[in-house]
């Protein structure tokens, strides 16, 4: 690859450096996560988190002293007012720390210059369970508090993520487990969380967790809650988890096909035609795979939560043994090859639908999906629905096919452009789309930019330009 579709595409794209965020962190940085609504982005590095302003592309505040080893991941709690910021940091010290900002909303949102707004926050005490924190640093009316430590994992925490509602937090670890925590505090500022599930089905380190976004098309099947969690592992698989009617979190699908560690997953942020969000997985095998849930037509799902044909094919197998077969996910595409080493991070734009990737080779790649219609197929009970991926391979579905279902059609993706050595000779650990608020933006808060985070300790911002020229050939010429 890349396939012919990329070579004959009339779409052109350019990625140009805007400027690095300041200051240089001077040490390996793992990930930069934008706030869901405010012009802030949090970067995990060393034993701390640096929050940058997207308005000034400079430091807003530093959170240090909460962990004894490197902070590997960070997540913002959604749904809070601007002056009530909250984020969770996941660390190699096997704990997750909860941080809160309860100060001046202007300071949180305005992105003032560093000399006015830079805040060094040191947590010299901890709150475990309901115990009080010993001491918190305050700077004027702007303060962060390290308010809670979540303990339980036996080894390094690799990822953390809040559910769209903010009611659940998922953490994953080198100990091969995924923990789900529930916010049971009496108020928004009452930090009390309890463990509601420990998921141990992965056979290797769990590298990342991601909650399905709360978007139209995210169904609430009869026997499951609407919350859907995906996890990626060193065991080369992705697992899909839901809470069943009994309040138990169960694995409803195992996505297999990668030939190396699955470093992470990325949900589709804005599905078309009210379909269930699709999922991208990326791996040490250098590939990015697109997965689609095969949904039963209306009325085909019976009262036990299975498709109409599952009762006969599964027979009398006890419920506890067939939970992993409840959902059928199919590989609908393998994106054109752009990386010759591990793909560490993928980001999917909510606005444009463009996908950007990066990884161990230091390259940034940009993709666009071509429009393709769905296809209707009929499969008999117990027959595997083998779907051809775009690279020509055949990917079997992850469970028995159902009769008379709407199967996902293979989709075509175009590799628009690549930027080699985006951080010089260093590996790039993370990439994300975020809103652009800096002085150079034409439409402040509306434009998007890419942000990359690397082993060089530099967080870089990138402008993306895409030009769709009129096509001169029919679709047959671009297959």
mmCIF file of N, CA and C in Angstrom, residues 26 37 57 62 115 133 192 197 215 242 246 479:
data_model
loop_
_atom_site.group_PDB
_atom_site.id
_atom_site.type_symbol
_atom_site.label_atom_id
_atom_site.label_comp_id
_atom_site.label_asym_id
_atom_site.label_seq_id
_atom_site.Cartn_x
_atom_site.Cartn_y
_atom_site.Cartn_z
ATOM 1 N N UNK A 26 11.727 19.389 28.570
ATOM 2 C CA UNK A 26 13.075 18.829 28.758
ATOM 3 C C UNK A 26 13.082 17.396 29.273
ATOM 4 N N UNK A 37 -14.106 21.662 26.759
ATOM 5 C CA UNK A 37 -14.773 22.911 26.378
ATOM 6 C C UNK A 37 -13.900 24.154 26.508
ATOM 7 N N UNK A 57 -0.406 29.410 24.039
ATOM 8 C CA UNK A 57 0.507 28.292 23.783
ATOM 9 C C UNK A 57 1.656 28.297 24.792
ATOM 10 N N UNK A 62 1.321 24.121 36.758
ATOM 11 C CA UNK A 62 2.045 22.867 36.916
ATOM 12 C C UNK A 62 1.514 22.125 38.132
ATOM 13 N N UNK A 115 3.548 35.073 33.057
ATOM 14 C CA UNK A 115 3.959 35.794 34.261
ATOM 15 C C UNK A 115 2.757 36.141 35.141
ATOM 16 N N UNK A 133 -6.889 15.742 53.340
ATOM 17 C CA UNK A 133 -5.592 16.095 52.784
ATOM 18 C C UNK A 133 -4.831 16.937 53.803
ATOM 19 N N UNK A 192 -15.637 11.165 46.523
ATOM 20 C CA UNK A 192 -15.782 9.824 47.072
ATOM 21 C C UNK A 192 -16.079 8.879 45.912
ATOM 22 N N UNK A 197 -16.078 -2.443 39.469
ATOM 23 C CA UNK A 197 -15.706 -3.602 38.652
ATOM 24 C C UNK A 197 -14.199 -3.685 38.518
ATOM 25 N N UNK A 215 -23.135 10.148 21.774
ATOM 26 C CA UNK A 215 -23.565 10.768 20.518
ATOM 27 C C UNK A 215 -24.806 10.067 20.004
ATOM 28 N N UNK A 242 -19.579 -3.794 28.564
ATOM 29 C CA UNK A 242 -20.823 -3.115 28.923
ATOM 30 C C UNK A 242 -21.296 -3.607 30.295
ATOM 31 N N UNK A 246 -27.859 -7.009 35.261
ATOM 32 C CA UNK A 246 -27.629 -7.351 36.668
ATOM 33 C C UNK A 246 -26.599 -6.450 37.330
ATOM 34 N N UNK A 479 -10.336 3.117 -7.234
ATOM 35 C CA UNK A 479 -10.440 1.942 -6.369
ATOM 36 C C UNK A 479 -9.072 1.293 -6.231
#
